[in-house]
CSV table of C-alpha atoms in Angstrom, one decimal:
chain,number,residue,atom,x,y,z
P,1,MET,CA,10.8,83.2,27.7
P,2,ALA,CA,9.5,86.7,28.1
P,3,LYS,CA,11.9,89.6,27.5
P,4,PRO,CA,13.2,91.4,30.6
P,5,LYS,CA,11.4,94.7,31.2
P,6,VAL,CA,13.0,98.0,32.0
P,7,PHE,CA,11.0,101.0,33.3
P,8,VAL,CA,12.3,104.5,32.6
P,9,ILE,CA,10.8,106.7,35.4
P,10,TYR,CA,11.5,110.4,35.6
P,11,TYR,CA,10.4,113.7,37.0
P,12,SER,CA,10.9,116.8,34.9
P,13,THR,CA,10.1,120.4,35.7
P,14,TYR,CA,11.3,122.2,32.6
P,15,GLY,CA,11.5,119.3,30.1
P,16,HIS,CA,15.3,118.6,30.2
P,17,VAL,CA,15.0,115.3,32.0
P,18,HIS,CA,12.0,114.3,29.8
P,19,THR,CA,14.3,114.7,26.8
P,20,LEU,CA,17.0,112.6,28.4
P,21,ALA,CA,14.4,109.9,29.2
P,22,GLN,CA,13.5,109.7,25.5
P,23,SER,CA,17.2,109.1,24.5
P,24,ILE,CA,17.7,106.6,27.3
P,25,SER,CA,14.6,104.6,26.2
P,26,LYS,CA,15.9,104.6,22.7
P,27,GLY,CA,19.1,103.0,23.9
P,28,VAL,CA,17.3,100.4,26.0
P,29,LEU,CA,15.5,99.2,22.9
P,30,LYS,CA,18.6,99.1,20.7
P,31,SER,CA,19.3,95.4,21.1
P,32,GLY,CA,15.7,94.2,20.7
P,33,ASP,CA,16.2,91.9,23.7
P,34,VAL,CA,14.6,94.1,26.3
P,35,ASP,CA,11.2,95.8,26.5
P,36,VAL,CA,10.8,99.3,27.9
P,37,GLU,CA,8.0,101.3,29.5
P,38,ILE,CA,8.2,105.1,30.3
P,39,TYR,CA,6.5,106.7,33.3
P,40,GLN,CA,6.6,109.9,35.2
P,41,PHE,CA,6.7,110.4,39.0
P,42,PRO,CA,3.5,111.8,40.4
P,43,GLU,CA,3.5,115.6,40.9
P,44,THR,CA,3.2,116.9,44.4
P,45,LEU,CA,3.0,120.6,43.7
P,46,SER,CA,-0.3,122.4,42.9
P,47,ASP,CA,-1.0,123.8,39.4
P,48,ASP,CA,-0.8,127.3,40.9
P,49,ALA,CA,2.7,126.6,42.2
P,50,LEU,CA,3.8,125.1,38.9
P,51,GLU,CA,2.5,128.1,37.0
P,52,LYS,CA,4.4,130.6,39.2
P,53,MET,CA,7.6,128.5,38.6
P,54,HIS,CA,6.9,128.7,34.8
P,55,ALA,CA,7.2,124.9,34.7
P,56,ALA,CA,6.8,123.2,31.4
P,57,PRO,CA,3.5,121.4,30.7
P,58,LYS,CA,3.5,117.7,31.6
P,59,ALA,CA,4.1,115.3,28.7
P,60,ASN,CA,1.4,112.8,27.9
P,61,ILE,CA,3.1,110.0,29.7
P,62,PRO,CA,1.4,108.0,32.5
P,63,THR,CA,2.5,108.4,36.1
P,64,ILE,CA,3.9,105.4,37.9
P,65,ASP,CA,2.2,103.6,40.8
P,66,VAL,CA,4.3,102.3,43.7
P,67,ASP,CA,3.2,98.7,43.3
P,68,LYS,CA,4.0,98.8,39.5
P,69,LEU,CA,7.7,98.7,40.4
P,70,THR,CA,7.5,95.0,41.1
P,71,GLU,CA,6.8,94.3,37.4
P,72,ALA,CA,10.2,95.7,36.2
P,73,ASP,CA,13.5,93.8,36.0
P,74,GLY,CA,15.3,97.1,36.0
P,75,VAL,CA,14.6,100.8,36.4
P,76,LEU,CA,16.3,103.9,35.1
P,77,ILE,CA,15.4,106.8,37.3
P,78,GLY,CA,15.8,110.4,36.3
P,79,PHE,CA,15.2,113.8,38.0
P,80,PRO,CA,16.6,117.3,38.3
P,81,THR,CA,18.8,118.2,41.3
P,82,ARG,CA,17.5,120.0,44.4
P,83,PHE,CA,20.6,121.2,46.2
P,84,GLY,CA,22.6,118.1,45.2
P,85,THR,CA,19.9,115.6,45.9
P,86,ALA,CA,16.6,114.3,44.5
P,87,PRO,CA,13.5,116.5,44.4
P,88,ALA,CA,10.6,116.1,46.8
P,89,GLN,CA,8.4,114.4,44.2
P,90,VAL,CA,10.8,111.5,43.9
P,91,LYS,CA,11.5,111.2,47.7
P,92,THR,CA,7.7,111.2,48.4
P,93,PHE,CA,7.3,108.4,45.9
P,94,PHE,CA,10.0,106.3,47.6
P,95,ASP,CA,8.6,107.1,51.1
P,96,ALA,CA,5.5,105.2,50.0
P,97,THR,CA,7.5,102.0,49.2
P,98,GLY,CA,7.7,100.7,52.8
P,99,HIS,CA,5.5,97.7,52.1
P,100,LEU,CA,7.7,96.7,49.2
P,101,TRP,CA,10.8,97.0,51.4
P,102,SER,CA,9.2,94.8,54.2
P,103,THR,CA,8.5,92.0,51.8
P,104,GLY,CA,11.8,92.3,49.8
P,105,ALA,CA,9.8,92.8,46.6
P,106,LEU,CA,12.5,94.8,44.9
P,107,LEU,CA,15.5,92.8,46.1
P,108,GLY,CA,17.9,92.0,43.2
P,109,LYS,CA,16.4,94.4,40.7
P,110,CYS,CA,18.8,96.7,38.8
P,111,ALA,CA,18.7,100.5,38.8
P,112,GLY,CA,20.5,103.3,37.0
P,113,LEU,CA,20.3,107.1,37.5
P,114,PHE,CA,20.2,110.2,35.2
P,115,PHE,CA,19.8,113.8,36.1
P,116,SER,CA,19.9,117.5,35.3
P,117,THR,CA,21.6,120.4,37.0
P,118,GLY,CA,21.8,124.2,36.6
P,119,ALA,CA,25.6,124.3,36.3
P,120,GLN,CA,28.5,121.9,35.7
P,121,HIS,CA,29.3,122.0,39.5
P,122,GLY,CA,25.6,121.9,40.5
P,123,GLY,CA,25.4,118.2,41.4
P,124,GLN,CA,26.3,116.0,38.4
P,125,GLU,CA,27.7,113.5,40.9
P,126,SER,CA,26.2,114.2,44.3
P,127,THR,CA,22.6,114.1,42.9
P,128,ALA,CA,23.2,110.4,42.1
P,129,TYR,CA,25.2,109.2,45.0
P,130,SER,CA,23.0,111.0,47.6
P,131,PHE,CA,20.1,108.9,46.2
P,132,LEU,CA,21.9,105.5,46.7
P,133,PRO,CA,20.4,104.8,50.2
P,134,HIS,CA,17.0,104.5,48.6
P,135,LEU,CA,18.3,101.7,46.4
P,136,THR,CA,20.5,100.1,49.1
P,137,HIS,CA,17.7,99.6,51.6
P,138,HIS,CA,15.6,97.9,49.0
P,139,GLY,CA,18.5,95.6,47.9
P,140,ILE,CA,18.4,97.1,44.4
P,141,ILE,CA,21.6,96.7,42.4
P,142,TYR,CA,23.0,100.1,41.3
P,143,VAL,CA,24.5,100.0,37.8
P,144,PRO,CA,26.7,103.1,37.2
P,145,LEU,CA,27.4,104.4,33.7
P,146,GLY,CA,31.2,104.6,33.8
P,147,TYR,CA,33.0,106.3,30.9
P,148,PRO,CA,31.7,104.6,27.7
P,149,SER,CA,31.7,107.8,25.6
P,150,PRO,CA,34.6,109.9,24.5
P,151,TYR,CA,32.5,113.0,25.0
P,152,MET,CA,32.8,112.4,28.8
P,153,PHE,CA,36.6,113.3,28.5
P,154,GLU,CA,36.2,116.6,26.7
P,155,ASN,CA,37.3,119.8,28.3
P,156,ASP,CA,36.8,122.3,25.6
P,157,ALA,CA,33.0,122.3,26.1
P,158,ILE,CA,30.6,121.8,29.0
P,159,VAL,CA,29.0,118.4,28.8
P,160,GLY,CA,26.6,117.0,31.3
P,161,GLY,CA,26.9,113.5,32.7
P,162,SER,CA,29.4,111.6,34.9
P,163,ALA,CA,30.3,108.1,35.8
P,164,TRP,CA,27.2,108.0,37.9
P,165,GLY,CA,24.8,108.5,35.0
P,166,ALA,CA,23.8,110.6,32.0
P,167,GLY,CA,23.1,114.2,32.7
P,168,VAL,CA,22.3,117.6,31.2
P,169,ILE,CA,23.3,121.1,32.2
P,170,ALA,CA,20.2,123.3,32.0
P,171,GLY,CA,21.7,126.6,33.0
P,172,PRO,CA,20.7,128.7,36.0
P,173,ASP,CA,17.4,129.8,34.3
P,174,GLY,CA,16.8,126.5,32.5
P,175,SER,CA,17.3,128.0,29.1
P,176,LEU,CA,20.0,125.5,27.9
P,177,GLN,CA,18.7,122.5,26.1
P,178,PRO,CA,20.3,119.0,26.0
P,179,THR,CA,23.1,118.9,23.5
P,180,TYR,CA,23.6,116.1,21.0
P,181,LYS,CA,26.6,114.9,23.1
P,182,GLU,CA,24.5,114.7,26.2
P,183,LEU,CA,21.7,112.9,24.4
P,184,GLU,CA,24.2,110.4,22.9
P,185,ILE,CA,25.6,109.7,26.4
P,186,ALA,CA,22.1,109.1,27.6
P,187,GLU,CA,21.4,106.7,24.7
P,188,ILE,CA,24.6,104.8,25.5
P,189,GLN,CA,23.5,104.5,29.2
P,190,GLY,CA,20.2,102.9,28.1
P,191,GLU,CA,22.0,100.5,25.8
P,192,LYS,CA,24.6,99.4,28.5
P,193,PHE,CA,22.0,99.2,31.2
P,194,ALA,CA,19.8,96.9,29.0
P,195,GLU,CA,22.8,94.6,28.5
P,196,VAL,CA,23.3,94.2,32.2
P,197,VAL,CA,19.6,93.5,32.8
P,198,ARG,CA,19.5,91.0,29.9
P,199,LYS,CA,22.5,89.1,31.3
P,200,MET,CA,21.1,89.0,34.8
P,201,HIS,CA,17.7,87.8,33.5
P,202,ALA,CA,19.2,85.0,31.4
P,203,THR,CA,18.3,81.4,32.2
P,204,PRO,CA,16.8,82.1,35.6
P,205,ASP,CA,15.6,78.5,36.0
P,206,SER,CA,19.1,77.1,35.6
P,207,THR,CA,20.6,79.7,37.8
P,208,ALA,CA,18.1,79.0,40.6
P,209,ALA,CA,18.6,75.2,40.2
P,210,ALA,CA,22.3,75.5,40.4
P,211,ALA,CA,22.1,77.6,43.6
P,212,ALA,CA,19.7,75.0,45.1
P,213,GLY,CA,21.9,72.1,44.1
P,214,GLY,CA,19.2,70.7,41.8
P,215,GLU,CA,19.3,69.4,38.2
P,216,THR,CA,19.4,71.5,35.2
P,217,ALA,CA,18.4,70.4,31.7
P,218,GLU,CA,22.0,69.8,30.8
P,219,THR,CA,22.9,67.8,33.9
P,220,ALA,CA,19.8,65.7,33.7
P,221,ALA,CA,20.6,64.7,30.1
P,222,ALA,CA,24.3,64.1,30.7
P,223,PRO,CA,25.3,60.4,30.5
P,224,VAL,CA,26.4,58.7,33.7
P,225,ALA,CA,29.9,57.3,33.4
P,226,PRO,CA,30.2,53.6,34.4
P,227,ALA,CA,31.8,52.9,37.8
P,228,GLU,CA,35.3,51.4,37.8
P,229,LYS,CA,35.5,47.7,38.6
P,230,GLN,CA,37.1,47.1,42.0
P,231,PRO,CA,37.9,43.9,43.7
P,232,ALA,CA,35.4,44.5,46.4
P,233,ALA,CA,35.6,41.0,47.9
P,234,ALA,CA,39.3,41.1,48.2
P,235,SER,CA,39.4,44.5,49.9
P,236,ALA,CA,36.5,43.7,52.3
P,237,PRO,CA,38.6,41.7,54.8
P,238,ALA,CA,41.2,44.4,55.0
P,239,ASP,CA,38.6,47.0,55.6
P,240,ALA,CA,37.0,44.9,58.3
P,241,ALA,CA,40.4,44.3,60.0
P,242,ALA,CA,41.0,48.1,60.0
P,243,GLY,CA,37.6,48.7,61.5
P,244,ASN,CA,36.3,50.4,58.4
P,245,ALA,CA,33.7,47.9,57.2
P,246,PRO,CA,32.0,49.4,54.1
P,247,THR,CA,28.3,50.1,54.4
P,248,ALA,CA,25.9,48.9,51.7
P,249,ASN,CA,23.9,52.1,51.6
P,250,PRO,CA,25.8,55.2,52.7
P,251,PRO,CA,23.5,57.9,54.1
P,252,ALA,CA,22.2,60.3,51.5
P,253,GLN,CA,23.2,64.0,51.8
P,254,ALA,CA,20.5,66.4,52.6
P,255,PRO,CA,19.5,68.6,49.7
P,256,LYS,CA,21.0,72.1,49.7
P,257,LYS,CA,18.6,74.8,50.9
P,258,ASP,CA,17.7,77.5,48.5
P,259,ASN,CA,19.8,80.5,49.4
P,260,PRO,CA,18.7,83.9,48.0
P,261,ILE,CA,22.2,85.4,48.6
P,262,ARG,CA,23.8,82.6,46.5
P,263,ARG,CA,21.2,83.2,43.8
P,264,LEU,CA,22.1,86.9,43.7
P,265,LEU,CA,25.8,86.1,43.5
P,266,ASN,CA,25.2,83.7,40.7
P,267,LYS,CA,23.4,86.4,38.8
P,268,PHE,CA,26.4,88.7,39.3
P,269,LYS,CA,28.7,86.1,37.9
P,270,LYS,CA,26.6,85.7,34.8
P,271,ALA,CA,26.3,89.5,34.3
P,272,PHE,CA,29.9,90.4,34.8
């Protein structure tokens, strides 16, 4: 069986989110059970505008195409905040996913978020949860980070990140660089996200068969227990007298229809 695939997709203006994406990708690969591919969101600003903003040069990483999303089992999406929400580059990309929405092409895939802000109160939570409608309308399963690192409880230093995802605090002028604590939190997010994707991707054939009421390899190979001997002849007159004459061939039950909601619930049970 092919390994599940995670895409790390990010937009970065000054390089902070790019650095986080590298640590997240490292975490995804830690177990060796999940493959990872890294992409950038397409730029919408002109070179002239980026030069006036003193934006960092783009890394030599390919840009993502909308239809490419269907190849991933999970996506980790990163971007800097714009007034507590996603930047136009990310919104423009998702505005172009209407045909994927209309066909349910992303239904049941997993997604996590990571981000950067100028200050500790600049959107380390709102940047993530304001983006959730994009995932919800596609039926994408949001996987939050929680609090897996002790650094997330520290109060003696400013540390980016929240239960919503890994983060970095870049400073008002972008001069602050990701700290080792922020990068470690990002790596943990990649690792934990990969675990969820791997569990949800496990034995898809048996999960689908169970949801559809069909046979799995285990049930097909299981021995059939012999039926208990019953005095059928002796009980037949009593049944007939009670008006409950047994039928030789009871009607077969109709096979259960495949239910995508039940399939999704079964995936949740296996993952959690």
